[in-house]
Amino acid sequence: MKDSHGRVIDYLRLSLTDRCNFRCVYCMPEDGVCQMDHGEILRIEEIERLVHVAASLGIRSVRLTGGEPLVRKGVVDLVRAITDIPGIENVSMTTNGVLLPQMVDDLKAAGLSRVNISLDTLDAEQFRAITRVGRLEDTLAGIDAALKAGLSPVKVNAVTVRSLNQDFLAFAKLSLDRPLHVRFIEYMPVGNAEGEGGTGWGVVDVIPSEELIERISAEAAAAGLPALVPASRSSKPVGWGPARYFEFPGAAGTVGFISPLSRHFCGECNRLRVTADGKVRPCLFSDDEYDVRAALRAGDDAAARGVLLTALGAKPDEHHDKVGTERNMSQIGG
Ligand code: SAM
Ligand code: SF4
């Protein structure tokens, strides 16, 4: 399926819930967001139906996200059901990792192929400050569990925020000994920047990837490590998407940089998003949404198909540096 700008759209990002066991400072306000009623959230069977319809239109990859997808009841069964849908080639997930140790074997057996784990710091106190409630050791245990279960690739996503003063070299070094693909993601202006419920986004907090690459290279040299070099095609992780990948020569993993702001990759955008309450979003940065829940609830596949195609037709050519969105990242599905 192609959009009106000629891009092939074959990737669906599905938010399973707006609920989360963390309260990350850049993602949601301290008290959490006003949660959707259970009745508003797509039921598991409705999500399955949606993926059937999407697959018939050409969607091949599905990523489950949220909120925290692992707090959604029935997530393992959903992974199994989606994996079995004709046309779907892989099912992946973005998670904070906390529940992986107890769930990863079942998820793998159900067909989950790969996982992105979000982790922004290796300092326990800073981890608590960023997530407000989380414990570093829980997310680290999630990473260990994902590797042990044989999910591949395992990517670690770190949002870079200037005022947080994260230790980026420590992160990059995670790729040295284990097949971890560390990716630095520029902080994005999603949700309210200021005021009640604001996430405090400001352009000063964005660290352009070019600057970060230089900084990590300089710190690596000072620490006696070899310079980062562009990753060879064979070492790039599957599903490499919009990241640019580097590696330390001889390392087991890679270091990637995702630059939604400093280097738009809208021209390569291949995705549609669906929120937990069944709104199709053509673009992360746009508040345009198309309701597919009513069609799914009415069991009307043709109407659901129509909604997906309308959303596809409404995909903008790029985000045009838009700042702020009505919903927070946890409500949209990051
Ligand atoms: N709870 C899961 C997790 O944290 O991986 C999945 C949902 S979370 C919204 C998905 C990703 O969005 C996380 O990697 C998170 O760090 C990222 N994210 C949230 N707010 C962001 C922002 N303002 N800018 C950039 N990334 C953001
Ligand atoms: Fe939860 Fe993920 Fe948002 Fe953190 S980034 S509050 S873990 S949804």
Coordinates of C-alpha atoms and ligand atoms in Angstrom, one line a residue:
M1 CA 0.0 0.0 0.0
K2 CA 1.4 3.4 -1.0
D3 CA 0.5 6.8 0.4
S4 CA -0.1 9.9 -1.7
H5 CA 3.6 10.7 -1.6
G6 CA 4.6 7.4 -3.0
R7 CA 5.9 5.9 0.2
V8 CA 5.3 2.2 0.8
I9 CA 3.4 1.8 4.1
D10 CA 3.9 -1.7 5.6
Y11 CA 4.4 -1.0 9.3
L12 CA 1.7 -0.6 11.9
R13 CA 2.5 0.7 15.4
L14 CA -0.2 -0.3 17.8
S15 CA -0.7 1.1 21.2
L16 CA -2.2 -1.5 23.5
T17 CA -2.9 0.8 26.5
D18 CA -2.3 4.3 27.8
R19 CA -1.4 2.9 31.2
C20 CA 2.1 2.5 32.4
N21 CA 4.1 1.4 35.5
F22 CA 6.5 4.3 35.0
R23 CA 6.0 8.1 34.8
C24 CA 8.9 9.2 32.7
V25 CA 9.4 13.0 32.9
Y26 CA 9.5 13.5 29.1
C27 CA 6.5 11.3 28.4
M28 CA 3.8 12.0 30.9
P29 CA 2.9 14.3 33.9
E30 CA 3.7 13.2 37.4
D31 CA 0.2 12.1 38.3
G32 CA -0.1 10.2 35.1
V33 CA -2.4 11.2 32.3
C34 CA -6.2 11.1 32.6
Q35 CA -6.7 7.5 31.7
M36 CA -9.0 6.2 29.0
D37 CA -12.0 4.2 30.3
H38 CA -11.8 0.5 29.7
G39 CA -14.7 0.7 27.3
E40 CA -12.9 3.1 25.2
I41 CA -9.9 0.9 24.7
L42 CA -9.9 -1.6 21.8
R43 CA -10.6 -5.1 22.9
I44 CA -8.1 -7.8 22.1
E45 CA -10.4 -9.3 19.5
E46 CA -10.9 -5.9 17.9
I47 CA -7.1 -5.4 17.7
E48 CA -6.8 -8.8 16.0
R49 CA -9.5 -7.8 13.5
L50 CA -7.7 -4.6 12.8
V51 CA -4.5 -6.4 12.1
H52 CA -6.3 -8.8 9.7
V53 CA -7.7 -5.8 7.8
A54 CA -4.3 -4.0 7.8
A55 CA -2.5 -7.1 6.6
S56 CA -5.0 -7.4 3.7
L57 CA -3.9 -3.9 2.7
G58 CA -0.2 -4.7 2.9
I59 CA 0.9 -4.2 6.5
R60 CA 3.7 -6.7 7.1
S61 CA 5.2 -5.6 10.5
V62 CA 3.5 -4.8 13.7
R63 CA 5.0 -3.2 16.7
L64 CA 3.2 -3.3 20.0
T65 CA 3.7 -0.3 22.3
G66 CA 1.8 2.0 24.7
G67 CA 1.9 3.2 27.5
E68 CA 3.5 0.0 28.7
P69 CA 2.3 -2.9 26.4
L70 CA 3.2 -5.5 29.0
V71 CA 0.7 -4.2 31.5
R72 CA -2.1 -5.0 29.0
K73 CA -4.0 -8.1 30.0
G74 CA -4.0 -10.7 27.2
V75 CA -0.8 -9.4 25.5
V76 CA 0.8 -12.8 25.1
D77 CA -2.4 -14.2 23.4
L78 CA -2.5 -11.2 21.2
V79 CA 1.1 -11.7 20.1
R80 CA 0.2 -15.3 19.2
A81 CA -2.9 -14.3 17.3
I82 CA -1.2 -11.5 15.3
T83 CA 1.8 -13.7 14.5
D84 CA -0.6 -16.2 12.9
I85 CA -2.4 -13.6 10.7
P86 CA -1.5 -14.3 7.0
G87 CA 0.7 -11.6 5.6
I88 CA 2.2 -10.5 9.0
E89 CA 5.9 -11.2 8.9
N90 CA 7.0 -10.0 12.3
V91 CA 5.7 -8.8 15.6
S92 CA 7.9 -6.6 17.8
M93 CA 7.5 -4.6 20.9
T94 CA 8.7 -1.5 22.6
T95 CA 8.8 -1.8 26.4
N96 CA 10.4 -0.4 29.5
G97 CA 11.5 -4.0 30.2
V98 CA 10.3 -4.3 33.8
L99 CA 7.9 -7.2 33.2
L100 CA 10.1 -9.0 30.7
P101 CA 11.8 -11.4 33.1
Q102 CA 8.5 -13.0 33.9
M103 CA 6.9 -12.8 30.5
V104 CA 9.6 -13.0 27.8
D105 CA 9.6 -16.8 27.4
D106 CA 5.9 -16.8 26.8
L107 CA 6.2 -13.9 24.5
K108 CA 8.9 -15.6 22.5
A109 CA 6.9 -18.8 22.3
A110 CA 3.9 -16.8 21.1
G111 CA 6.0 -15.4 18.2
L112 CA 7.5 -12.2 19.4
S113 CA 10.6 -11.8 17.3
R114 CA 12.4 -8.7 18.6
V115 CA 12.2 -6.1 21.3
N116 CA 13.2 -2.5 21.9
I117 CA 13.8 -1.7 25.6
S118 CA 13.8 1.9 26.7
L119 CA 16.5 3.0 29.1
D120 CA 17.9 6.5 29.4
T121 CA 20.6 6.2 32.1
L122 CA 22.8 3.6 33.8
D123 CA 22.8 5.6 37.0
A124 CA 20.3 4.3 39.5
E125 CA 19.4 7.6 41.1
Q126 CA 19.0 9.3 37.7
F127 CA 16.9 6.4 36.6
R128 CA 14.6 7.0 39.5
A129 CA 14.5 10.7 38.8
I130 CA 13.6 10.2 35.1
T131 CA 11.0 7.4 35.5
R132 CA 9.8 8.9 38.8
V133 CA 9.0 5.4 40.1
G134 CA 11.2 2.8 38.4
R135 CA 14.2 0.9 39.5
L136 CA 17.3 0.6 37.2
E137 CA 17.9 -3.1 38.2
D138 CA 14.4 -4.0 36.9
T139 CA 15.0 -2.7 33.4
L140 CA 18.5 -4.2 33.3
A141 CA 17.0 -7.5 34.3
G142 CA 14.6 -7.1 31.4
I143 CA 17.5 -6.6 29.0
D144 CA 19.3 -9.7 30.4
A145 CA 16.1 -11.7 30.1
A146 CA 15.5 -10.6 26.5
L147 CA 19.0 -11.7 25.5
K148 CA 18.8 -14.9 27.4
A149 CA 15.5 -15.8 25.7
G150 CA 17.1 -15.3 22.3
L151 CA 15.1 -12.4 21.1
S152 CA 17.0 -10.8 18.2
P153 CA 17.8 -8.1 17.8
V154 CA 17.6 -6.6 21.3
K155 CA 17.7 -2.8 21.0
V156 CA 18.1 -0.3 23.8
N157 CA 16.6 3.0 23.1
A158 CA 17.8 6.1 25.0
V159 CA 16.1 9.5 24.6
T160 CA 18.8 12.2 24.8
V161 CA 17.9 15.3 26.8
R162 CA 20.6 17.9 27.3
S163 CA 19.6 19.0 30.8
L164 CA 19.7 15.4 32.0
N165 CA 23.5 15.2 31.5
Q166 CA 23.4 11.5 30.7
D167 CA 26.6 9.6 30.4
F168 CA 26.4 8.6 26.7
L169 CA 29.7 6.8 26.5
A170 CA 28.6 4.4 29.2
F171 CA 25.6 3.7 27.0
A172 CA 27.6 3.2 23.9
K173 CA 29.9 0.8 25.7
L174 CA 26.9 -1.5 26.4
S175 CA 27.4 -2.6 22.7
L176 CA 30.9 -3.8 23.3
D177 CA 30.5 -7.3 24.9
R178 CA 26.9 -8.3 24.2
P179 CA 24.8 -8.2 21.0
L180 CA 22.9 -5.0 22.1
H181 CA 22.0 -2.3 19.7
V182 CA 22.1 0.9 21.6
R183 CA 20.1 3.7 19.9
F184 CA 20.1 7.4 20.9
I185 CA 16.9 9.2 20.0
E186 CA 16.5 12.9 19.9
Y187 CA 14.0 14.3 22.4
M188 CA 10.8 15.1 20.5
P189 CA 8.2 17.8 21.0
V190 CA 5.3 15.5 21.6
G191 CA 2.5 16.5 24.1
N192 CA 2.3 19.8 25.9
A193 CA 5.6 21.5 26.4
E194 CA 4.5 23.8 29.2
G195 CA 1.8 24.4 31.7
E196 CA -0.2 21.8 33.6
G197 CA 0.7 18.3 32.5
G198 CA 3.6 19.7 30.4
T199 CA 6.6 17.6 29.7
G200 CA 8.9 20.6 29.6
W201 CA 10.1 20.2 26.0
G202 CA 12.3 22.9 24.8
V203 CA 14.6 23.2 21.8
V204 CA 17.6 23.7 24.1
D205 CA 17.1 20.1 25.3
V206 CA 17.5 18.6 21.9
I207 CA 21.0 17.2 21.3
P208 CA 21.4 16.9 17.5
S209 CA 22.8 13.5 16.6
E210 CA 25.8 15.0 14.8
E211 CA 26.9 16.7 18.1
L212 CA 26.3 13.5 20.0
I213 CA 28.4 11.4 17.6
E214 CA 31.3 13.8 17.9
R215 CA 30.9 13.9 21.7
I216 CA 30.9 10.1 22.1
S217 CA 33.8 9.7 19.7
A218 CA 35.9 12.2 21.7
E219 CA 35.0 10.6 25.0
A220 CA 35.8 7.1 23.6
A221 CA 39.2 8.4 22.4
A222 CA 39.9 9.9 25.8
A223 CA 39.0 6.5 27.4
G224 CA 41.4 4.6 25.0
L225 CA 38.6 3.1 22.9
P226 CA 38.8 2.9 19.2
A227 CA 36.7 5.4 17.2
L228 CA 33.2 4.6 16.1
V229 CA 33.0 3.5 12.5
P230 CA 29.9 3.1 10.3
A231 CA 28.4 -0.3 10.9
S232 CA 28.8 -2.8 8.1
R233 CA 25.6 -4.0 6.5
S234 CA 26.0 -7.4 8.2
S235 CA 26.2 -6.0 11.7
K236 CA 23.2 -3.7 11.4
P237 CA 20.3 -5.1 13.3
V238 CA 17.2 -6.4 11.4
G239 CA 14.5 -3.8 11.1
W240 CA 17.0 -1.0 11.2
G241 CA 14.5 1.6 10.2
P242 CA 15.5 5.3 10.3
A243 CA 18.6 4.9 12.5
R244 CA 22.2 5.5 11.3
Y245 CA 24.4 2.8 12.8
F246 CA 28.0 2.8 14.0
E247 CA 30.1 0.3 15.8
F248 CA 33.3 0.0 17.8
P249 CA 35.5 -2.3 15.7
G250 CA 35.1 -5.8 17.0
A251 CA 32.1 -5.0 19.2
A252 CA 29.2 -7.5 19.6
G253 CA 26.6 -4.8 19.0
T254 CA 26.1 -1.4 17.4
V255 CA 25.4 2.2 18.3
G256 CA 22.6 3.9 16.4
F257 CA 21.4 7.5 16.1
I258 CA 17.8 8.4 15.4
S259 CA 17.4 12.0 14.4
P260 CA 13.7 12.9 13.9
L261 CA 14.5 16.6 14.4
S262 CA 18.0 17.3 13.1
R263 CA 17.6 15.0 10.1
H264 CA 14.1 14.4 9.0
F265 CA 13.5 10.9 7.8
C266 CA 9.9 11.6 6.8
G267 CA 10.7 10.7 3.2
E268 CA 11.3 7.1 4.4
C269 CA 8.3 6.9 6.7
N270 CA 6.6 3.5 6.3
R271 CA 4.1 3.6 9.2
L272 CA 0.7 4.1 10.4
R273 CA -0.1 4.3 14.1
V274 CA -3.2 3.3 16.0
T275 CA -3.9 4.6 19.5
A276 CA -5.2 2.3 22.3
D277 CA -8.7 3.8 21.8
G278 CA -8.7 3.0 18.1
K279 CA -7.7 6.3 16.4
V280 CA -5.5 5.9 13.4
R281 CA -2.8 8.6 13.3
P282 CA -1.2 9.3 10.0
C283 CA 1.8 11.1 11.7
L284 CA 3.2 11.2 15.2
F285 CA 3.4 15.0 15.1
S286 CA 0.0 15.7 13.8
D287 CA -3.2 15.7 15.8
D288 CA -5.2 14.3 12.8
E289 CA -6.9 11.1 13.9
Y290 CA -9.4 8.7 12.2
D291 CA -11.6 6.6 14.3
V292 CA -11.5 2.9 13.4
R293 CA -13.1 1.6 16.6
A294 CA -16.7 2.1 15.5
A295 CA -16.1 0.1 12.4
L296 CA -14.4 -2.7 14.3
R297 CA -17.1 -2.7 17.0
A298 CA -19.7 -3.0 14.3
G299 CA -17.8 -5.9 12.8
D300 CA -17.6 -4.0 9.5
D301 CA -14.2 -4.9 7.9
A302 CA -15.0 -2.9 4.8
A303 CA -15.5 0.2 6.8
A304 CA -12.3 -0.4 8.9
R305 CA -10.5 -0.8 5.6
G306 CA -11.9 2.5 4.4
V307 CA -10.7 4.3 7.6
L308 CA -7.2 2.9 7.2
L309 CA -7.1 4.0 3.6
T310 CA -8.4 7.5 4.5
A311 CA -5.7 7.8 7.1
L312 CA -3.1 6.6 4.6
G313 CA -4.2 9.3 2.1
A314 CA -3.9 11.9 4.9
K315 CA -0.2 11.1 5.7
P316 CA 1.6 14.4 5.4
D317 CA 4.8 14.7 3.4
E318 CA 6.8 15.6 6.6
H319 CA 6.2 16.9 10.1
H320 CA 7.2 20.5 9.2
D321 CA 8.9 21.0 12.6
K322 CA 5.6 21.1 14.4
V323 CA 5.9 21.5 18.1
G324 CA 3.5 20.0 20.6
T325 CA 0.6 17.6 20.2
E326 CA -2.8 17.3 22.0
R327 CA -1.9 13.9 23.3
N328 CA 1.2 12.8 25.2
M329 CA 3.5 10.1 23.9
S330 CA 2.1 7.5 26.3
Q331 CA -1.4 8.2 24.9
I332 CA -0.3 8.1 21.2
G333 CA 2.0 5.1 21.5
G334 CA 5.6 6.1 21.0
Ligands
SAM1 N1 6.5 2.1 27.7 C1 7.2 1.6 26.6 C2 8.6 2.1 26.6 O1 8.9 3.1 27.4 O2 9.4 1.6 25.9 C3 6.6 1.9 25.3 C4 5.9 3.3 25.1 S1 7.1 4.7 25.2 C5 5.9 6.0 24.9 C6 7.9 4.5 23.6 C7 9.2 5.2 23.5 O3 8.9 6.6 23.4 C8 10.2 5.1 24.6 O4 11.4 4.7 24.1 C9 10.3 6.5 25.2 O5 11.6 6.7 25.7 C10 10.0 7.3 23.9 N2 9.5 8.7 24.2 C11 8.6 9.1 25.1 N3 8.4 10.4 25.1 C12 9.4 10.9 24.2 C13 9.8 12.2 23.7 N4 9.2 13.3 24.1 N5 10.8 12.3 22.8 C14 11.4 11.2 22.4 N6 11.1 9.9 22.7 C15 10.1 9.8 23.7
SF4_2 FE1 5.8 4.7 30.4 FE2 7.3 4.3 28.3 FE3 6.2 6.7 28.8 FE4 8.2 5.8 30.3 S1 8.3 6.3 28.1 S2 6.2 6.7 31.0 S3 7.8 3.7 30.3 S4 5.1 4.9 28.3

